[in-house]
Structure formats: C-alpha cells, structure tokens
Amino acid sequence: MKRIQINEDVCIGCRLCEVWCIVAHSKSKDIIKAFKQEKPRPIAMIRVQEDIPISFGAQCRHCPEPICVFSCISGALYIDENGIVLHNSKKCVGCWTCILVCPYGAIMRNEDEKTALKCDFCMEQGTPSCVEHCPNEGLTLVEVSENGF
Amino acid sequence: MDFDYLIIGNSSGGIGGAEAIRKYDKKGTLAIISDEPVHTYSRALIPYYLKGNITYDKLYYRPSNFYNKNNIQTFLGKKIIKLDVKSRAIILEDGESLNFKELLIASGGVPFVPPIKGLNQNNYFTFTSVDDANKIKDKIESGHIQKAVVLGGGLIGLLAAEALSSFNIEVSVVELAERVLIKVLDNISSKICEEILEENGIRVITGHTISEVINNPDDPDKIDKIILDNNEKLDCDLLIIAIGVRPRLDFLKDTEININRGIVVDNHMQTNIPGIYACGDCAEIYDFILDIKKLTPLWPTAYIGGMIAGFNMAGHNKEFTMGMNMNSMKFFGIPVMSGGLIEKPDDGNYEVLTRYEPENMIYKKIILKDNIVKGIISVNSIDRTGIIIGLMRNNIDVSSFKAHLMSDDFDLIYFPREIRNEIFTGRLL
Ligand SMILES: Cc1cc2nc3c(=O)[nH]c(=O)nc-3n(C[C@H](O)[C@H](O)[C@H](O)COP(=O)(O)OP(=O)(O)OC[C@H]3O[C@@H](n4cnc5c(N)ncnc54)[C@H](O)[C@@H]3O)c2cc1C
C-alpha cells in the first residue's frame, strides 16, 4: 500500500504541488485553462504551510483508521477498496464534522458548494499529481504496511 | 432463529458494529433489528431534509446494496420487546425470538416529553426520526401553518426552528435555561447563536417554559395557543417538543444488565454480561476529558463505540478511550464548534485564551490545564479545529506554540518538529 511521505527538509515552498493539484482536479486538466478560464477554479486539496525557513505541503494522510469516515454524519466519506479515503460531494451536507475531527486539518471547505473537499490521491491517474510534480522530492510515494507508516 | 451476532439498532452505532464485525468475520451470521421500517439512514440529516436541502434518498447512510454486500440479514419494522439474557435471545413484538452468541445494543434514544397540561398524543411533534420529519412536512404542506413554537433550545430544537423558519413560519423557541445550547457552548458563543437566530426572524425566549397548551374547542388535536410560565400567550399552529433525548431501554426491564443513566459498559463497550455490548445514545461512554462515564449522544461517538464493540465481538481486542463532548453545528450558515470543556473549572491550574470579534461574529476560546488543551469553542472560524482536538486526544504540551493557537492560520507548521514527525508518520493521533 502506497502513501505520500512529507519531507520538510527538502521542501522549498514553491507551491507547485498546490498548482498541480488544481490542474489535476480541473475539467480541462490544462494549466492555463484551469487557472484562467475555469469558474469556479478548483481548490487545491494540498496546503503548503510556511514558517520560514520551514515549509512543507500536507494533504490527507489516508489514515488506516480514518476518524473522518467514522464521524461523517451523511455517509459521504468512505474508504475505497484500496484503503483510500474518498469523499462523495453529492452526499455531503457541509456539516463540517470531518473538520472537527481531522487531526491533520486536511479537510477543506468548498464555500461555494457548501461541501467538504479533500485529497483523493488522484485515483484516476495513478501517481498523485502533487508527488509527480514536486521538483525536490518534498513529497514522495512510499510503500507502507497496512497499518500505515 | 440462531445468529452469531445480533445488533439492535440500524443507525450509527449498529452500522459501526456491523462494519467492524465484517472486517474480521465475513461468514458469521449477522442480523440487524430495528423498529424503523427503513434502510439505514442518518437521523442527523433530518433537519436538512425537512428544510428541503436534500431529498429523501440522500438521507440513506449507506448504499442500497449495503446489507446484501455485507451478508447481513435485516429485521426492519420489527420491535423488540424483551431481552432474555439467560437464553441469550431477543423477543420481537410478533412473538418471534432470535438467539445470539454476541449482541450489540445500539438502541439509541427516545425524545423526552414532559407532562404539560393540554398536551395529548396528537397535538405536538417530536423531531428525532425521518417519520417525525415526514409528519411535520405533511402538516406544513396540508395547512396554514403561520406560527410555530419549539420547546427546547438545544441543538435539535434550534435545528428544528431553523428548518421551520425556511417555510416562512414565524417561530419561537422556548428554553428554560438562561441561554440556548447551554450544554455545548459558553455564554458568549450561545449569545452569538441567539443573535444569529433572532436576526433570521426566530424569537428566542429563554428562562421560561410552557405551562399549558390550549387546544381548539372544536378539535382537541389542534393547538390554538401556548401559555408560558409567565402567562405570556403565544399563537401556535405547530408545536415541536425537543427538550432532550433519553436512552431507549424499555426492552431491558428486569434484566441483570447494569444500567445507570444509560447502559454501563467497559472500555471494550461490553456490559456486565459477557458477550453483550452497548454503544451510542443508549450507553454511558468514557469521556477522557472529564474522566467519567456519561451519556454522550453524538453520531461519531455512536459509530466509533459500535465499531469498537464490533471488533471485540469478532474477537479482536480494542478499547474506546477517546470519547468526549464535541459538536459541529451550523446556524443559518454560520459554523460553530465545541469540544471538551466549555467553561474553566473553578479548581485547578486552568488558563483560558479568548478572542472575540463581535463585528465579524468570530469567537474563539481555548481552555488549557498545565499547557494541555482541555476545551475549545470556535464560532465562524472553524477551519482545522480538528488539529486542536487532536492535541487534546494526544495530551500534547502546547507551551512552545501557544502564541499561535488562537489565530485563524494555526496549523501543523507551528508544532515542534518531533511531534510533527510523529504525526506525519501516523504514530500519533
Ligand atoms: C435532529 C437531530 C440532529 C442531530 N444532529 C447531530 C449532529 O449534527 N452531530 C452529531 O454528532 N449528532 C447529531 N445528532 C445525534 C445523533 O443523531 C445520535 O447521536 C445518533 O443517531 C445515535 O446513534 P445510535 O445508533 O446510538 O442510535 P439511534 O440513531 O437513535 O438509533 C437507534 C436504533 O435502534 C432501534 N431500536 C431501538 N429500540 C428498539 C426496539 N425496542 N426494537 C427495535 N428497534 C429498536 C431504532 O429503530 C433505531 O434504528 C442529531 C440528532 C437529531 C435527532
């Protein structure tokens, strides 16, 4: 089972992970179109945190025992066959219980839709886009046991 | 009929139990019993449903093939009238008896209705089930409901009030305590909630209760007026009683199962009878902040309690030690959260951090004891509140980053590196 490892020592805070997250979740999958034309512009589901000189990008950890899934009052959050924590925005009512319980602060609010938003591990394309486009290996894909890291 | 596992309750606790059992035991026979004749749904969504934010099918908590896929037999619309501990069986109202090896009681709660003069079976509503929501919907659709009264200013009462007001109904909330949400918010935050409600046309009457209901002389099932204990009269076409929910334990009468205010369980969620477990609104849960067992009627608590019970029922030792009071609410779109302590206890070495920006309706309060977070309230600045709750769960000393705790951009970056490393590798939280 693969998970994203955060390597804060090598992160330079370039925010390409955020950029490529937006592109990966855009309709066009095109960087120019995604940023210039798509309305609403997709929201990055990874967040670069910065307190100079430290920085890192962090997204959902896809916990082996995801408390957000256990707590979700609508059944919108679920674990798929691969152990990835996914969110069905059609079922989400925006109660924000997931935000109350996620210890990583990894769940965002889509203010327009009034629904939660989170990293989907780029399930459709294989390697998560943030990892693929990180120039410094600040995010890497590593093999972990069933119980996590 | 004989089953390896029986689960009483088709809601959060029951489903949590069933999913956990099926994680380890795919074959053992498993049945869920509920007197609600519907597929598993979320009762916490009925305010959204009543308002029309979601359609009926969105109430369902799990996909329609859930029972099939998990090899679960269901007895829906079947009421349990008795538990026979000796013969390890539950008895249904229709006389059928179901035997079990392991039992999970996730029977939830029933709304408490106080004796009030003039109240009868048919002239008021409660608001805890989809059936209640449908009845209220029908009533609103069938007639001229102009004025409604909600008795109870707790979460359920306020959610009912907000839903009713979306139909252009003039709503008054009557709460006996001096402020609304008294169990989950402090003074300032509950006043902010009152303001939000009042600004949206809901009248909030605190410090009073209903002393009498006056019915229509021609139709005793129709209320004309509500009389408060200060003699004020309120016109009323629809009354909702939402002063609280009590554990549903009627079928446990005369059993040896240990009951305090709710069913008493250990950290494995097992009752005093081996192989009989309980969770959710019907049970007393260990609260690690208060260090006591207490009723903790919350959706996540029911699910996780059920899950822990399910693991143990399927032979996997697991304990639930992380129960706590926590709430995520929303009134007219304004998000409000609380977790752990809401007021600083008088004794002990407590410290309180607050931030109040009335013009932005932002309020934040964190209660610390010896630099460990013991409570949080946040109004309208709720992003990443879970990080703070995580600090509580893990007993993390915040002295080195206390200055950042209250700011809107508080984040993992302010944690000491060692702690962050542990968090990112999942060894904590
Ligand atoms: C309007 C409303 C809004 C809420 N909002 C929130 C929220 O935002 N966040 C939150 O955390 N919590 C919320 N809650 C609370 C939450 O819904 C409960 O804590 C949760 O449903 C408890 O789950 P449970 O499995 O313990 O019991 P319940 O959901 O009460 O289910 C009990 C089950 O047991 C069955 N049962 C009981 N006795 C018998 C019997 N004798 N025979 C047959 N079947 C029986 C019932 O039919 C039912 O299926 C809300 C509740 C309400 C009413």
PDB file of N, CA, C and O in Angstrom, chain B residues 313-339:
ATOM      1  N   MET B 313     -16.444  -8.130  19.520  1.00  0.00           N
ATOM      2  CA  MET B 313     -17.385  -9.226  19.288  1.00  0.00           C
ATOM      3  C   MET B 313     -16.793 -10.241  18.321  1.00  0.00           C
ATOM      4  O   MET B 313     -17.025 -11.435  18.436  1.00  0.00           O
ATOM      5  N   ALA B 314     -16.005  -9.723  17.361  1.00  0.00           N
ATOM      6  CA  ALA B 314     -15.388 -10.621  16.381  1.00  0.00           C
ATOM      7  C   ALA B 314     -14.029 -11.132  16.864  1.00  0.00           C
ATOM      8  O   ALA B 314     -13.251 -11.684  16.082  1.00  0.00           O
ATOM      9  N   GLY B 315     -13.738 -10.901  18.135  1.00  0.00           N
ATOM     10  CA  GLY B 315     -12.538 -11.492  18.713  1.00  0.00           C
ATOM     11  C   GLY B 315     -11.278 -10.653  18.606  1.00  0.00           C
ATOM     12  O   GLY B 315     -10.182 -11.145  18.813  1.00  0.00           O
ATOM     13  N   HIS B 316     -11.423  -9.373  18.252  1.00  0.00           N
ATOM     14  CA  HIS B 316     -10.242  -8.505  18.178  1.00  0.00           C
ATOM     15  C   HIS B 316     -10.276  -7.467  19.282  1.00  0.00           C
ATOM     16  O   HIS B 316     -11.117  -6.574  19.285  1.00  0.00           O
ATOM     17  N   ASN B 317      -9.352  -7.600  20.190  1.00  0.00           N
ATOM     18  CA  ASN B 317      -9.329  -6.750  21.374  1.00  0.00           C
ATOM     19  C   ASN B 317      -9.073  -5.290  21.016  1.00  0.00           C
ATOM     20  O   ASN B 317      -8.047  -4.946  20.455  1.00  0.00           O
ATOM     21  N   LYS B 318     -10.019  -4.436  21.368  1.00  0.00           N
ATOM     22  CA  LYS B 318      -9.874  -2.990  21.091  1.00  0.00           C
ATOM     23  C   LYS B 318     -10.599  -2.215  22.175  1.00  0.00           C
ATOM     24  O   LYS B 318     -11.622  -2.677  22.684  1.00  0.00           O
ATOM     25  N   GLU B 319     -10.064  -1.055  22.529  1.00  0.00           N
ATOM     26  CA  GLU B 319     -10.715  -0.244  23.559  1.00  0.00           C
ATOM     27  C   GLU B 319     -11.085   1.130  23.024  1.00  0.00           C
ATOM     28  O   GLU B 319     -10.415   1.664  22.166  1.00  0.00           O
ATOM     29  N   PHE B 320     -12.132   1.692  23.586  1.00  0.00           N
ATOM     30  CA  PHE B 320     -12.570   3.044  23.254  1.00  0.00           C
ATOM     31  C   PHE B 320     -12.265   3.939  24.449  1.00  0.00           C
ATOM     32  O   PHE B 320     -12.889   3.818  25.487  1.00  0.00           O
ATOM     33  N   THR B 321     -11.251   4.767  24.306  1.00  0.00           N
ATOM     34  CA  THR B 321     -10.869   5.608  25.434  1.00  0.00           C
ATOM     35  C   THR B 321     -10.885   7.082  25.059  1.00  0.00           C
ATOM     36  O   THR B 321     -10.441   7.927  25.793  1.00  0.00           O
ATOM     37  N   MET B 322     -11.385   7.388  23.863  1.00  0.00           N
ATOM     38  CA  MET B 322     -11.265   8.749  23.343  1.00  0.00           C
ATOM     39  C   MET B 322     -12.599   9.474  23.243  1.00  0.00           C
ATOM     40  O   MET B 322     -12.740  10.408  22.468  1.00  0.00           O
ATOM     41  N   GLY B 323     -13.572   9.034  24.031  1.00  0.00           N
ATOM     42  CA  GLY B 323     -14.869   9.705  23.997  1.00  0.00           C
ATOM     43  C   GLY B 323     -14.753  11.121  24.543  1.00  0.00           C
ATOM     44  O   GLY B 323     -13.956  11.387  25.438  1.00  0.00           O
ATOM     45  N   MET B 324     -15.488  12.035  23.971  1.00  0.00           N
ATOM     46  CA  MET B 324     -15.531  13.394  24.504  1.00  0.00           C
ATOM     47  C   MET B 324     -16.749  14.112  23.936  1.00  0.00           C
ATOM     48  O   MET B 324     -17.308  13.714  22.925  1.00  0.00           O
ATOM     49  N   ASN B 325     -17.098  15.180  24.625  1.00  0.00           N
ATOM     50  CA  ASN B 325     -18.164  16.014  24.134  1.00  0.00           C
ATOM     51  C   ASN B 325     -17.641  16.837  22.969  1.00  0.00           C
ATOM     52  O   ASN B 325     -16.660  17.556  23.121  1.00  0.00           O
ATOM     53  N   MET B 326     -18.214  16.704  21.792  1.00  0.00           N
ATOM     54  CA  MET B 326     -17.789  17.582  20.690  1.00  0.00           C
ATOM     55  C   MET B 326     -18.931  17.791  19.720  1.00  0.00           C
ATOM     56  O   MET B 326     -19.747  16.904  19.505  1.00  0.00           O
ATOM     57  N   ASN B 327     -18.987  18.976  19.175  1.00  0.00           N
ATOM     58  CA  ASN B 327     -20.113  19.328  18.325  1.00  0.00           C
ATOM     59  C   ASN B 327     -19.687  20.193  17.159  1.00  0.00           C
ATOM     60  O   ASN B 327     -18.877  21.095  17.326  1.00  0.00           O
ATOM     61  N   SER B 328     -20.259  19.904  16.017  1.00  0.00           N
ATOM     62  CA  SER B 328     -20.122  20.795  14.881  1.00  0.00           C
ATOM     63  C   SER B 328     -21.527  21.200  14.474  1.00  0.00           C
ATOM     64  O   SER B 328     -22.350  20.341  14.155  1.00  0.00           O
ATOM     65  N   MET B 329     -21.806  22.471  14.574  1.00  0.00           N
ATOM     66  CA  MET B 329     -23.171  22.951  14.307  1.00  0.00           C
ATOM     67  C   MET B 329     -23.114  24.044  13.262  1.00  0.00           C
ATOM     68  O   MET B 329     -22.051  24.578  12.971  1.00  0.00           O
ATOM     69  N   LYS B 330     -24.286  24.415  12.763  1.00  0.00           N
ATOM     70  CA  LYS B 330     -24.340  25.477  11.771  1.00  0.00           C
ATOM     71  C   LYS B 330     -25.693  26.137  11.923  1.00  0.00           C
ATOM     72  O   LYS B 330     -26.708  25.444  11.915  1.00  0.00           O
ATOM     73  N   PHE B 331     -25.708  27.429  12.112  1.00  0.00           N
ATOM     74  CA  PHE B 331     -26.988  28.130  12.172  1.00  0.00           C
ATOM     75  C   PHE B 331     -27.019  29.185  11.086  1.00  0.00           C
ATOM     76  O   PHE B 331     -26.183  30.078  11.064  1.00  0.00           O
ATOM     77  N   PHE B 332     -27.970  29.049  10.179  1.00  0.00           N
ATOM     78  CA  PHE B 332     -28.073  29.950   9.035  1.00  0.00           C
ATOM     79  C   PHE B 332     -26.696  30.135   8.388  1.00  0.00           C
ATOM     80  O   PHE B 332     -26.293  31.251   8.089  1.00  0.00           O
ATOM     81  N   GLY B 333     -26.006  29.040   8.240  1.00  0.00           N
ATOM     82  CA  GLY B 333     -24.733  29.050   7.520  1.00  0.00           C
ATOM     83  C   GLY B 333     -23.522  29.372   8.374  1.00  0.00           C
ATOM     84  O   GLY B 333     -22.391  29.169   7.939  1.00  0.00           O
ATOM     85  N   ILE B 334     -23.722  29.892   9.576  1.00  0.00           N
ATOM     86  CA  ILE B 334     -22.563  30.241  10.410  1.00  0.00           C
ATOM     87  C   ILE B 334     -22.111  28.999  11.194  1.00  0.00           C
ATOM     88  O   ILE B 334     -22.885  28.437  11.971  1.00  0.00           O
ATOM     89  N   PRO B 335     -20.863  28.579  10.978  1.00  0.00           N
ATOM     90  CA  PRO B 335     -20.396  27.362  11.639  1.00  0.00           C
ATOM     91  C   PRO B 335     -19.948  27.609  13.084  1.00  0.00           C
ATOM     92  O   PRO B 335     -19.325  28.634  13.374  1.00  0.00           O
ATOM     93  N   VAL B 336     -20.282  26.663  13.924  1.00  0.00           N
ATOM     94  CA  VAL B 336     -19.976  26.768  15.353  1.00  0.00           C
ATOM     95  C   VAL B 336     -19.477  25.396  15.821  1.00  0.00           C
ATOM     96  O   VAL B 336     -20.087  24.378  15.505  1.00  0.00           O
ATOM     97  N   MET B 337     -18.369  25.379  16.530  1.00  0.00           N
ATOM     98  CA  MET B 337     -17.847  24.099  17.028  1.00  0.00           C
ATOM     99  C   MET B 337     -17.476  24.191  18.497  1.00  0.00           C
ATOM    100  O   MET B 337     -17.106  25.264  18.978  1.00  0.00           O
ATOM    101  N   SER B 338     -17.581  23.046  19.164  1.00  0.00           N
ATOM    102  CA  SER B 338     -17.047  22.999  20.525  1.00  0.00           C
ATOM    103  C   SER B 338     -16.549  21.596  20.805  1.00  0.00           C
ATOM    104  O   SER B 338     -17.002  20.622  20.194  1.00  0.00           O
ATOM    105  N   GLY B 339     -15.566  21.508  21.709  1.00  0.00           N
ATOM    106  CA  GLY B 339     -15.050  20.200  22.082  1.00  0.00           C
ATOM    107  C   GLY B 339     -14.457  20.247  23.477  1.00  0.00           C
ATOM    108  O   GLY B 339     -13.796  21.219  23.835  1.00  0.00           O
TER     109      GLY B 339
END
